[in-house]
Coordinates of C-alpha atoms in Angstrom, one line a residue:
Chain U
X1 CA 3.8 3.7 -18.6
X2 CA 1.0 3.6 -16.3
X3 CA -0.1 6.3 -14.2
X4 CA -2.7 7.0 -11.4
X5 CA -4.4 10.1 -11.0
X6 CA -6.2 10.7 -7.6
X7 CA -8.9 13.5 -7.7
X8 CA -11.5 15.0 -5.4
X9 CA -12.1 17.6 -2.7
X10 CA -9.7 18.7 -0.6
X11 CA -11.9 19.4 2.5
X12 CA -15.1 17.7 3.5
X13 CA -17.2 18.4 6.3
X14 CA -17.8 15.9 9.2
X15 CA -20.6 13.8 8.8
X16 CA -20.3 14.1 5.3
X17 CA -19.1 11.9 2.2
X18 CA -15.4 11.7 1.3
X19 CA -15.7 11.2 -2.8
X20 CA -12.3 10.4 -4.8
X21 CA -11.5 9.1 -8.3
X22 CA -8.6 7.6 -9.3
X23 CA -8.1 7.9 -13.0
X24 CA -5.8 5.4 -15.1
X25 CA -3.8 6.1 -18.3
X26 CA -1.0 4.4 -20.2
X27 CA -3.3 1.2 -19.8
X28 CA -6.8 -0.3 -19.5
X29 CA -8.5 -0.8 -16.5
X30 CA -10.9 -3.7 -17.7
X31 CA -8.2 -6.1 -17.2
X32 CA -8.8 -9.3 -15.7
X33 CA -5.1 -9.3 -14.8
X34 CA -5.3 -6.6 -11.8
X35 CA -6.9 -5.1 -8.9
X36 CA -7.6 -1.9 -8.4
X37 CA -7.0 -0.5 -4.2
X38 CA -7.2 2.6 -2.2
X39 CA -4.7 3.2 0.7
X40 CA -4.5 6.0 3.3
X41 CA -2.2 7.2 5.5
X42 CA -3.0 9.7 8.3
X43 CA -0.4 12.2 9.1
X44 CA 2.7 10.9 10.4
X45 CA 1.2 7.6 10.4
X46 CA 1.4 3.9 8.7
X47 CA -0.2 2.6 5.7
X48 CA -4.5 1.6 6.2
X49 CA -5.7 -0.6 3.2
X50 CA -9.1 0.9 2.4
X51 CA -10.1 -1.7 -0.3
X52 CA -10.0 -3.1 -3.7
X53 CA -11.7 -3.5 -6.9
X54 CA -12.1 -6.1 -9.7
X55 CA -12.7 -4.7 -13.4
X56 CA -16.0 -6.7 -13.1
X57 CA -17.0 -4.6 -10.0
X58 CA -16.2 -7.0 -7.0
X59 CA -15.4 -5.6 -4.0
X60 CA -13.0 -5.9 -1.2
X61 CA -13.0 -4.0 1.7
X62 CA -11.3 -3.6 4.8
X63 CA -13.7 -4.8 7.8
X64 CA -12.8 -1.3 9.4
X65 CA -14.5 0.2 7.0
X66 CA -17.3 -1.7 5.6
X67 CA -20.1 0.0 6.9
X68 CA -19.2 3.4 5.5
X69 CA -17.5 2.2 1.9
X70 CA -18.2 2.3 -1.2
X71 CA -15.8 2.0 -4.7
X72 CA -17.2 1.9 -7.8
X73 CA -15.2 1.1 -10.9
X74 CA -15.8 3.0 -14.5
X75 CA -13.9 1.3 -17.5
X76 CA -15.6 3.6 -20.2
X77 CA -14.0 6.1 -18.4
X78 CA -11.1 3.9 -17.3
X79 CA -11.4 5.2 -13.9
X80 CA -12.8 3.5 -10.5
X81 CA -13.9 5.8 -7.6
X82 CA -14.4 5.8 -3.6
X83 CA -17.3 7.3 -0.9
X84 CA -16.5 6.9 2.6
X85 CA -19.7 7.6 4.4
X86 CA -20.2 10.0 7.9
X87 CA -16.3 11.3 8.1
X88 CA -14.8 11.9 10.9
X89 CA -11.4 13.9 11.3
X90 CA -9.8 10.6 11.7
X91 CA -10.5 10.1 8.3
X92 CA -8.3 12.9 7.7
X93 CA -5.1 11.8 5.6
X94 CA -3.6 11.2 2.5
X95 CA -5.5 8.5 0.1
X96 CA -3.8 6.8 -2.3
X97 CA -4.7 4.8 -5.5
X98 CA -2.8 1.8 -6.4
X99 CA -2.9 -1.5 -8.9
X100 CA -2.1 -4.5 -7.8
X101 CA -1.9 -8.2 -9.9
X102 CA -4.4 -10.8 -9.2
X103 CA -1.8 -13.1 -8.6
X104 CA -1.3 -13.4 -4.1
X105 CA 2.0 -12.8 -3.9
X106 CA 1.9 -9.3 -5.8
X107 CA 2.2 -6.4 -4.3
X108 CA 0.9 -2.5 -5.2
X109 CA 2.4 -0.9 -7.7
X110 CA 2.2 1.4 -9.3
X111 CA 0.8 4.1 -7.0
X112 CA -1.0 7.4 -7.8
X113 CA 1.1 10.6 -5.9
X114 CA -2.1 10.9 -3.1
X115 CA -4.2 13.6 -2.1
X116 CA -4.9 14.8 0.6
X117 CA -8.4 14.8 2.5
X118 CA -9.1 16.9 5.4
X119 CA -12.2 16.7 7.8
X120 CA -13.1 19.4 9.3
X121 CA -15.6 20.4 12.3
Chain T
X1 CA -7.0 -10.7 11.0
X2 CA -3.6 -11.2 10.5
X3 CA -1.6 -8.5 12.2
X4 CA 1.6 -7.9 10.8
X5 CA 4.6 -6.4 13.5
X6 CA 7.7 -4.8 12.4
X7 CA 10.5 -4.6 14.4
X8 CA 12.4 -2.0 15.1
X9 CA 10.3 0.9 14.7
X10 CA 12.9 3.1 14.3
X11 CA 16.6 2.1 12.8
X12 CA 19.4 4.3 12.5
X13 CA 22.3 3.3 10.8
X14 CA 25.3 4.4 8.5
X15 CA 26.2 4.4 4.5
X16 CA 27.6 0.9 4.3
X17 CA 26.2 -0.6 7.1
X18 CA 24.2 -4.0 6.5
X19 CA 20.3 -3.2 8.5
X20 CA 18.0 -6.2 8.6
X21 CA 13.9 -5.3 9.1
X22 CA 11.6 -7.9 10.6
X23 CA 8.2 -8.5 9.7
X24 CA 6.5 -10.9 11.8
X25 CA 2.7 -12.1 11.3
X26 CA -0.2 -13.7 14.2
X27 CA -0.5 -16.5 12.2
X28 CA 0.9 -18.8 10.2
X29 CA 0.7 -17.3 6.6
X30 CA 1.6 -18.1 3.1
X31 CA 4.5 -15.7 1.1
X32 CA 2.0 -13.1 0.2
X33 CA 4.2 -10.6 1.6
X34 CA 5.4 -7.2 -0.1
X35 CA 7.7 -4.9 1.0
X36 CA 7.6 -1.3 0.3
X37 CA 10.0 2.1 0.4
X38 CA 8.6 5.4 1.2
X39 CA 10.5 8.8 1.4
X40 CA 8.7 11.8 2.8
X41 CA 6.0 13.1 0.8
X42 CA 6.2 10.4 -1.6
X43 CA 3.8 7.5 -2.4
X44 CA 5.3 3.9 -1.2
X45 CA 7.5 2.4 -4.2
X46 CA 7.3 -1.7 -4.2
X47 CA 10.8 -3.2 -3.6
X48 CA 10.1 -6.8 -2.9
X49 CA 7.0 -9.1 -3.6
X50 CA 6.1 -13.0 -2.7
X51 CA 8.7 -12.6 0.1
X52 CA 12.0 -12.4 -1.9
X53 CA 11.3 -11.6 -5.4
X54 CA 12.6 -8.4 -6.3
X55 CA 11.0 -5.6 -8.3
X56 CA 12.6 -4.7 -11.8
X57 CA 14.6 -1.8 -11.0
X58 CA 15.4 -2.3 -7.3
X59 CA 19.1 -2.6 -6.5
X60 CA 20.3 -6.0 -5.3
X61 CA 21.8 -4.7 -2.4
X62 CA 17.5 -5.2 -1.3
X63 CA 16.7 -8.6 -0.3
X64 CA 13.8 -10.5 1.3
X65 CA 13.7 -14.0 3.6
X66 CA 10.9 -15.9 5.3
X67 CA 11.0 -18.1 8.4
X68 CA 8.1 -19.5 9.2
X69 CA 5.9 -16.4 10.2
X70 CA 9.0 -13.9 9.9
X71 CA 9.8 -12.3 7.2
X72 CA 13.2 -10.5 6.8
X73 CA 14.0 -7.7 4.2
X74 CA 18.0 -7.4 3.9
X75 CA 19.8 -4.1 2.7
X76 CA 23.3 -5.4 2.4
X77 CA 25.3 -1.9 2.1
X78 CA 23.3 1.3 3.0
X79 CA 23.5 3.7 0.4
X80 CA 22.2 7.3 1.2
X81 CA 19.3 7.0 -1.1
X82 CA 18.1 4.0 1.0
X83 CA 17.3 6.6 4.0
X84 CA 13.3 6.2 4.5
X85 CA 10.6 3.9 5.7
X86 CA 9.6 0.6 4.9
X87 CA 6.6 -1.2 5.0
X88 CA 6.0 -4.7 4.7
X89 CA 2.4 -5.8 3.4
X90 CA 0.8 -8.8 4.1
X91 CA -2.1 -10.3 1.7
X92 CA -4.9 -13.0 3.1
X93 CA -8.2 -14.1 1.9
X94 CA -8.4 -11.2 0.1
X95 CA -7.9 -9.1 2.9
X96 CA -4.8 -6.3 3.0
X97 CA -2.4 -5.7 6.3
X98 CA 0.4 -3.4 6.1
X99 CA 2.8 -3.3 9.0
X100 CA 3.5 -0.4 11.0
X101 CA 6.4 0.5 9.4
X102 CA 10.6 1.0 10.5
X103 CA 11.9 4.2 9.6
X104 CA 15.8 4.0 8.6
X105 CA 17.7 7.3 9.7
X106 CA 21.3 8.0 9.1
X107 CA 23.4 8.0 12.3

């Protein structure tokens, strides 16, 4: 059974980089059958799709966030990772790591159990 | 961008009651849509994918529609299990939208 580990400080300083991994087991991650995402959710708020990697390293990101984003994938390591660049407390929230099929009608799943990220001043 | 807007925001309802969720996009999309079930403290758990295709393991009493830009998830008989929030999630060009979400309280 696949599972997603999410890993990484739990506090970062404004103006600072936010650095998580998400590490896979119970399956590869150099697959050319999935994508690999990050989600956040701030709290008591909605879903935010962050963006998404490709085992061959393509990107997608979310135009919100393209100027300060960066994922990275690892399949030695069967892992891929995130920065998020000059944080803000509105960066504050819970980040998620997810898999999702390259076929367009799929949807996320499975999801790692989050951690939490806090900006502070 | 497609924005994706769920109505209501907020549902409450009673064990064996029939709720229906909207999901309504800004523009004319394709069935790309997911919808999703979260309990507090929990990651989201996929219920529904390409509209109305159901994950393995969800109860039927979960279902999904599309009309045109409106998309429709269906719980048939409330169960108390089925007390959360839903997402929907909308996929295009590559790009990810998830709704704002409808959270489902018991009356």
């Amino acid at each position: 059974q696949l599972q997603l580990q999410e890993s990484g400080p739990g506090l970062v300083r404004s103006s600072e980089t936010l650095s998580l991994t998400c590490t896979v087991s119970g399956g590869s991650i150099n697959s050319d059958t999935y994508y690999w995402g990050w989600i956040r959710q701030s709290p008591g708020k909605g879903l935010e799709w962050i963006g998404s990697i490709y085992y061959t390293g393509d990107t997608y990101y979310n135009p919100s966030f393209k100027s300060r984003i960066t994922m990275s994938i690892d399949t030695s390591k069967n892992r891929f990772s995130l920065r998020l660049s000059s944080v803000t407390a509105a960066d504050t929230a819970v980040y998620y790591c997810a898999r999702r099929r390259i076929e367009l009608w799929a949807g996320f799943d499975p999801w790692g159990q989050g951690s939490l990220v806090t900006v502070s001043s | 961008d497609i924005q994706l807007t769920q109505s209501p925001s907020f549902l409450s309802a009673s064990v064996g009651d029939r709720v229906t969720i909207t999901c309504r996009a800004s523009q004319v999309v394709t069935s790309y849509l997911a919808w999703y079930q979260q309990k507090p403290g929990k990651a989201p758990n996929l219920l529904i994918y390409g509209a109305s295709t159901l994950q393995t393991g969800v109860p039927s009493r979960f279902s999904g529609s599309r009309s045109g830009t409106e998309f429709t998830l269906t719980i048939s008989s409330l169960q108390p299990e089925d007390f959360a929030t839903y997402y929907c999630q909308q996929l295009n060009s590559y790009l990810i939208a998830f709704g704002q979400g409808t959270r489902l309280e018991i009356k």
